[in-house]
Tab-separated table of C-alpha atoms in Angstrom:
chain	number	residue	atom	x	y	z
A	1	MET	CA	2.948	-17.106	-21.109
A	2	ILE	CA	-0.870	-17.020	-21.075
A	3	GLU	CA	-2.207	-14.529	-18.580
A	4	ALA	CA	-4.347	-15.849	-15.746
A	5	ILE	CA	-7.744	-14.628	-16.904
A	6	GLY	CA	-9.702	-12.720	-14.316
A	7	ARG	CA	-6.889	-12.236	-11.821
A	8	ALA	CA	-4.609	-9.250	-11.288
A	9	LEU	CA	-2.407	-7.582	-8.719
A	10	LEU	CA	-2.885	-3.837	-8.346
A	11	PHE	CA	-0.366	-1.685	-6.517
A	12	ASP	CA	-0.307	1.828	-5.166
A	13	ILE	CA	3.181	3.342	-5.596
A	14	ASP	CA	4.217	5.782	-2.832
A	15	GLY	CA	4.492	4.008	0.514
A	16	THR	CA	3.571	0.686	-1.087
A	17	LEU	CA	6.266	-0.177	-3.612
A	18	ALA	CA	8.794	2.032	-1.821
A	19	ASN	CA	8.653	3.841	1.518
A	20	THR	CA	8.697	7.373	0.162
A	21	ASP	CA	6.276	8.916	2.662
A	22	PRO	CA	8.997	10.437	4.900
A	23	LEU	CA	10.302	12.366	1.880
A	24	HIS	CA	6.806	13.552	0.966
A	25	LEU	CA	6.376	14.743	4.564
A	26	LYS	CA	9.651	16.669	4.360
A	27	ALA	CA	8.693	18.230	1.013
A	28	PHE	CA	5.273	19.312	2.284
A	29	ASN	CA	6.859	20.946	5.343
A	30	LEU	CA	9.435	22.748	3.218
A	31	VAL	CA	6.750	24.200	0.942
A	32	LEU	CA	3.695	24.554	3.198
A	33	GLY	CA	5.556	25.261	6.447
A	34	PRO	CA	6.324	28.873	5.503
A	35	ARG	CA	2.635	29.214	4.666
A	36	GLY	CA	1.575	28.244	8.194
A	37	HIS	CA	1.075	24.490	7.869
A	38	VAL	CA	3.509	22.173	9.638
A	39	PHE	CA	2.933	18.418	9.686
A	40	ASP	CA	4.151	15.624	11.906
A	41	HIS	CA	3.799	11.976	10.872
A	42	ALA	CA	0.342	11.558	12.429
A	43	ARG	CA	-1.068	14.680	10.795
A	44	PHE	CA	0.522	13.747	7.473
A	45	SER	CA	-1.148	10.324	7.530
A	46	ARG	CA	-4.553	11.849	8.340
A	47	GLU	CA	-4.589	14.925	6.122
A	48	LEU	CA	-2.118	14.521	3.258
A	49	GLN	CA	-1.267	10.894	2.608
A	50	GLY	CA	-3.016	9.545	-0.451
A	51	PHE	CA	-4.953	12.711	-1.286
A	52	GLU	CA	-4.844	14.406	-4.669
A	53	ASN	CA	-3.024	17.735	-4.838
A	54	VAL	CA	-6.198	19.511	-5.924
A	55	SER	CA	-7.948	18.599	-2.669
A	56	ILE	CA	-4.813	19.395	-0.640
A	57	GLY	CA	-4.668	22.837	-2.244
A	58	GLU	CA	-8.342	23.492	-1.566
A	59	ARG	CA	-7.892	22.590	2.096
A	60	PHE	CA	-4.584	24.238	2.964
A	61	LEU	CA	-4.367	27.089	0.452
A	62	PRO	CA	-7.977	28.320	0.399
A	63	ASP	CA	-7.008	31.979	-0.101
A	64	GLU	CA	-4.972	31.258	-3.226
A	65	ALA	CA	-6.418	31.153	-6.737
A	66	PRO	CA	-6.597	27.624	-8.176
A	67	GLU	CA	-3.766	28.359	-10.600
A	68	ARG	CA	-1.540	29.558	-7.755
A	69	ARG	CA	-2.394	26.502	-5.646
A	70	ALA	CA	-1.342	24.285	-8.525
A	71	LEU	CA	1.993	26.119	-8.844
A	72	ILE	CA	2.702	25.812	-5.109
A	73	LEU	CA	1.966	22.098	-5.111
A	74	ASP	CA	4.005	21.629	-8.299
A	75	GLU	CA	6.874	23.164	-6.311
A	76	LYS	CA	6.291	20.581	-3.577
A	77	GLU	CA	6.493	17.781	-6.150
A	78	GLU	CA	9.716	19.194	-7.571
A	79	VAL	CA	11.187	19.269	-4.060
A	80	PHE	CA	10.082	15.667	-3.542
A	81	ARG	CA	11.635	14.491	-6.801
A	82	THR	CA	14.918	16.169	-5.817
A	83	LEU	CA	14.838	14.504	-2.388
A	84	VAL	CA	13.979	11.053	-3.690
A	85	ALA	CA	16.482	10.920	-6.566
A	86	GLY	CA	18.930	8.099	-5.913
A	87	GLN	CA	17.095	7.020	-2.751
A	88	ILE	CA	14.422	4.739	-4.210
A	89	GLU	CA	14.531	1.306	-2.585
A	90	PRO	CA	11.862	-1.382	-2.977
A	91	LEU	CA	9.996	-2.688	0.027
A	92	PRO	CA	11.326	-6.052	1.232
A	93	GLY	CA	10.110	-8.916	-0.915
A	94	LEU	CA	8.738	-6.747	-3.719
A	95	MET	CA	11.023	-7.958	-6.491
A	96	ALA	CA	10.477	-11.620	-5.635
A	97	LEU	CA	6.720	-11.077	-5.653
A	98	LEU	CA	6.823	-9.361	-9.052
A	99	ASP	CA	8.936	-12.230	-10.407
A	100	ARG	CA	6.402	-14.739	-9.150
A	101	ALA	CA	3.450	-12.880	-10.636
A	102	ASP	CA	5.220	-12.601	-13.992
A	103	ALA	CA	6.020	-16.313	-13.982
A	104	ALA	CA	2.372	-17.093	-13.242
A	105	GLY	CA	1.142	-14.792	-16.029
A	106	ILE	CA	-0.779	-12.548	-13.636
A	107	PRO	CA	-1.076	-8.966	-14.935
A	108	MET	CA	-0.058	-6.105	-12.664
A	109	VAL	CA	-1.218	-2.501	-12.696
A	110	ALA	CA	0.032	0.545	-10.766
A	111	VAL	CA	-2.741	2.826	-9.456
A	112	THR	CA	-1.800	6.140	-7.852
A	113	ASN	CA	-2.956	9.649	-6.970
A	114	ALA	CA	0.613	10.873	-7.523
A	115	PRO	CA	1.417	13.132	-10.479
A	116	ARG	CA	2.580	11.196	-13.539
A	117	LEU	CA	6.135	12.586	-13.316
A	118	ASN	CA	6.477	11.258	-9.766
A	119	ALA	CA	4.965	7.885	-10.601
A	120	GLU	CA	7.173	7.391	-13.631
A	121	LEU	CA	10.263	8.485	-11.670
A	122	LEU	CA	9.585	5.966	-8.910
A	123	LEU	CA	8.809	3.068	-11.237
A	124	SER	CA	11.885	3.752	-13.348
A	125	GLY	CA	14.023	4.259	-10.246
A	126	LEU	CA	12.971	0.822	-9.040
A	127	GLY	CA	13.580	-0.599	-12.505
A	128	ILE	CA	10.068	-2.037	-12.722
A	129	THR	CA	8.223	0.126	-15.266
A	130	HIS	CA	8.041	-2.797	-17.701
A	131	ARG	CA	6.359	-5.002	-15.112
A	132	PHE	CA	3.063	-3.128	-15.210
A	133	LYS	CA	0.374	-3.505	-17.839
A	134	ALA	CA	-0.794	0.046	-17.130
A	135	LEU	CA	-0.165	3.069	-14.940
A	136	VAL	CA	-3.394	4.676	-13.721
A	137	ILE	CA	-3.110	8.304	-12.524
A	138	GLY	CA	-6.011	9.491	-10.376
A	139	ALA	CA	-5.686	13.136	-11.410
A	140	GLU	CA	-6.135	12.154	-15.054
A	141	LEU	CA	-9.560	10.640	-14.332
A	142	LEU	CA	-12.875	12.217	-13.459
A	143	HIS	CA	-12.309	11.058	-9.856
A	144	GLY	CA	-9.165	10.077	-7.968
A	145	LYS	CA	-8.866	8.042	-4.799
A	146	PRO	CA	-10.815	7.521	-2.501
A	147	HIS	CA	-13.343	7.145	-5.322
A	148	PRO	CA	-13.288	3.602	-6.769
A	149	LEU	CA	-12.736	4.824	-10.346
A	150	PRO	CA	-8.910	4.527	-10.374
A	151	TYR	CA	-9.072	0.885	-9.347
A	152	GLN	CA	-11.974	0.204	-11.684
A	153	GLU	CA	-9.758	1.529	-14.467
A	154	GLY	CA	-6.925	-0.694	-13.264
A	155	LEU	CA	-9.168	-3.755	-13.467
A	156	ARG	CA	-10.260	-2.739	-16.948
A	157	PHE	CA	-6.677	-2.486	-18.178
A	158	ALA	CA	-5.855	-5.866	-16.649
A	159	GLY	CA	-8.990	-7.553	-17.945
A	160	ALA	CA	-9.571	-8.759	-14.407
A	161	SER	CA	-12.468	-9.176	-12.012
A	162	ALA	CA	-12.427	-7.397	-8.677
A	163	MET	CA	-12.991	-10.352	-6.362
A	164	ALA	CA	-10.360	-12.491	-8.121
A	165	SER	CA	-7.732	-9.755	-7.731
A	166	ILE	CA	-5.758	-8.228	-4.855
A	167	ALA	CA	-4.780	-4.605	-4.264
A	168	PHE	CA	-1.933	-3.292	-2.094
A	169	GLU	CA	-2.276	0.101	-0.415
A	170	ASP	CA	-0.719	2.079	2.428
A	171	SER	CA	-3.110	5.025	2.853
A	172	ARG	CA	-6.681	5.395	4.060
A	173	THR	CA	-7.800	6.956	0.774
A	174	GLY	CA	-6.118	4.218	-1.220
A	175	VAL	CA	-7.618	1.381	0.800
A	176	GLN	CA	-11.027	3.041	0.556
A	177	SER	CA	-10.667	3.342	-3.221
A	178	ALA	CA	-9.658	-0.262	-3.813
A	179	ALA	CA	-12.220	-1.651	-1.357
A	180	ALA	CA	-14.984	0.455	-2.929
A	181	ALA	CA	-14.058	-1.103	-6.275
A	182	GLY	CA	-14.708	-4.496	-4.682
A	183	ILE	CA	-11.065	-5.593	-4.586
A	184	PRO	CA	-9.753	-7.475	-1.525
A	185	THR	CA	-7.083	-5.084	-0.275
A	186	ILE	CA	-3.919	-5.704	1.739
A	187	GLY	CA	-2.736	-2.733	3.778
A	188	ILE	CA	1.023	-2.144	3.805
A	189	ARG	CA	2.161	-0.839	7.190
A	190	THR	CA	4.706	1.768	6.111
A	191	SER	CA	2.772	4.659	7.679
A	192	LEU	CA	-0.454	3.308	9.211
A	193	ASN	CA	-0.932	0.484	11.682
A	194	HIS	CA	-3.043	-2.630	11.214
A	195	ALA	CA	-6.093	-1.205	12.980
A	196	ASP	CA	-6.117	1.957	10.850
A	197	LEU	CA	-5.780	-0.001	7.612
A	198	VAL	CA	-8.521	-2.464	8.527
A	199	ALA	CA	-10.785	0.382	9.626
A	200	ALA	CA	-10.345	1.877	6.132
A	201	GLY	CA	-11.413	-1.394	4.539
A	202	ALA	CA	-8.341	-3.637	4.253
A	203	ILE	CA	-8.896	-7.370	4.742
A	204	ALA	CA	-5.407	-7.779	6.235
A	205	SER	CA	-2.109	-5.941	6.587
A	206	ALA	CA	1.552	-6.734	6.102
A	207	SER	CA	4.860	-5.128	6.992
A	208	GLY	CA	6.261	-5.872	3.535
A	209	PHE	CA	5.988	-8.235	0.611
A	210	ASP	CA	8.068	-10.856	2.398
A	211	ASP	CA	5.472	-11.215	5.184
A	212	PRO	CA	4.812	-14.993	5.549
A	213	ASP	CA	1.065	-14.540	6.102
A	214	LEU	CA	0.843	-12.364	2.997
A	215	LEU	CA	2.709	-14.930	0.895
A	216	THR	CA	0.382	-17.690	2.106
A	217	ARG	CA	-2.679	-15.595	1.271
A	218	LEU	CA	-1.324	-14.756	-2.191
A	219	ALA	CA	-0.482	-18.363	-2.972
A	220	ALA	CA	-4.081	-19.328	-2.232
A	221	ALA	CA	-5.693	-16.383	-4.030
A	222	MET	CA	-3.500	-16.447	-7.125
A	223	ALA	CA	-3.173	-20.253	-7.309
A	224	TRP	CA	0.584	-20.183	-7.834
């Protein structure tokens, strides 16, 4: 199969490929709650969702040394991985969409601010690691989301142009990152509503990958 030159699909992972945000919320409360920070869904979506752990540590653990912050947030990620094990389910329509992109020769890249262990666990748990041309980890770059660099890297790996591609994101920081890279971005409404996603820069939103309007848009954009 010859890849469709210039086009690509780029996906965030948490909250986009699978609705893992409730488990992240629980893990943050288990670890940060005893340290005076308790989050409901609304606060999670504003202050935690999509942010790198370094910035979360700076904001919520300002009195801790950087090394200690990192250890505390590593503990949160370990709690999350324990919670999510065996509970990873794809969003509706995801597998059919990946099949269609593969058949059309359109490269796909995963772009996340999650730690590599988490990202690899989720992709392997969904059985889709092999689908992606690359896995871009924000913390391994000079800048993570909301900076455009992670998505610029994703385009580079895919050999794709921004305006000919589509990104899928569920968080404000993620939408901002993809949009700043010049990629038309579809917001996935696992945690945020349509208005919030569009305000962050999404061109449209969808409840899942089986959304009829999304499928129509993809058929036109990807020419499949």
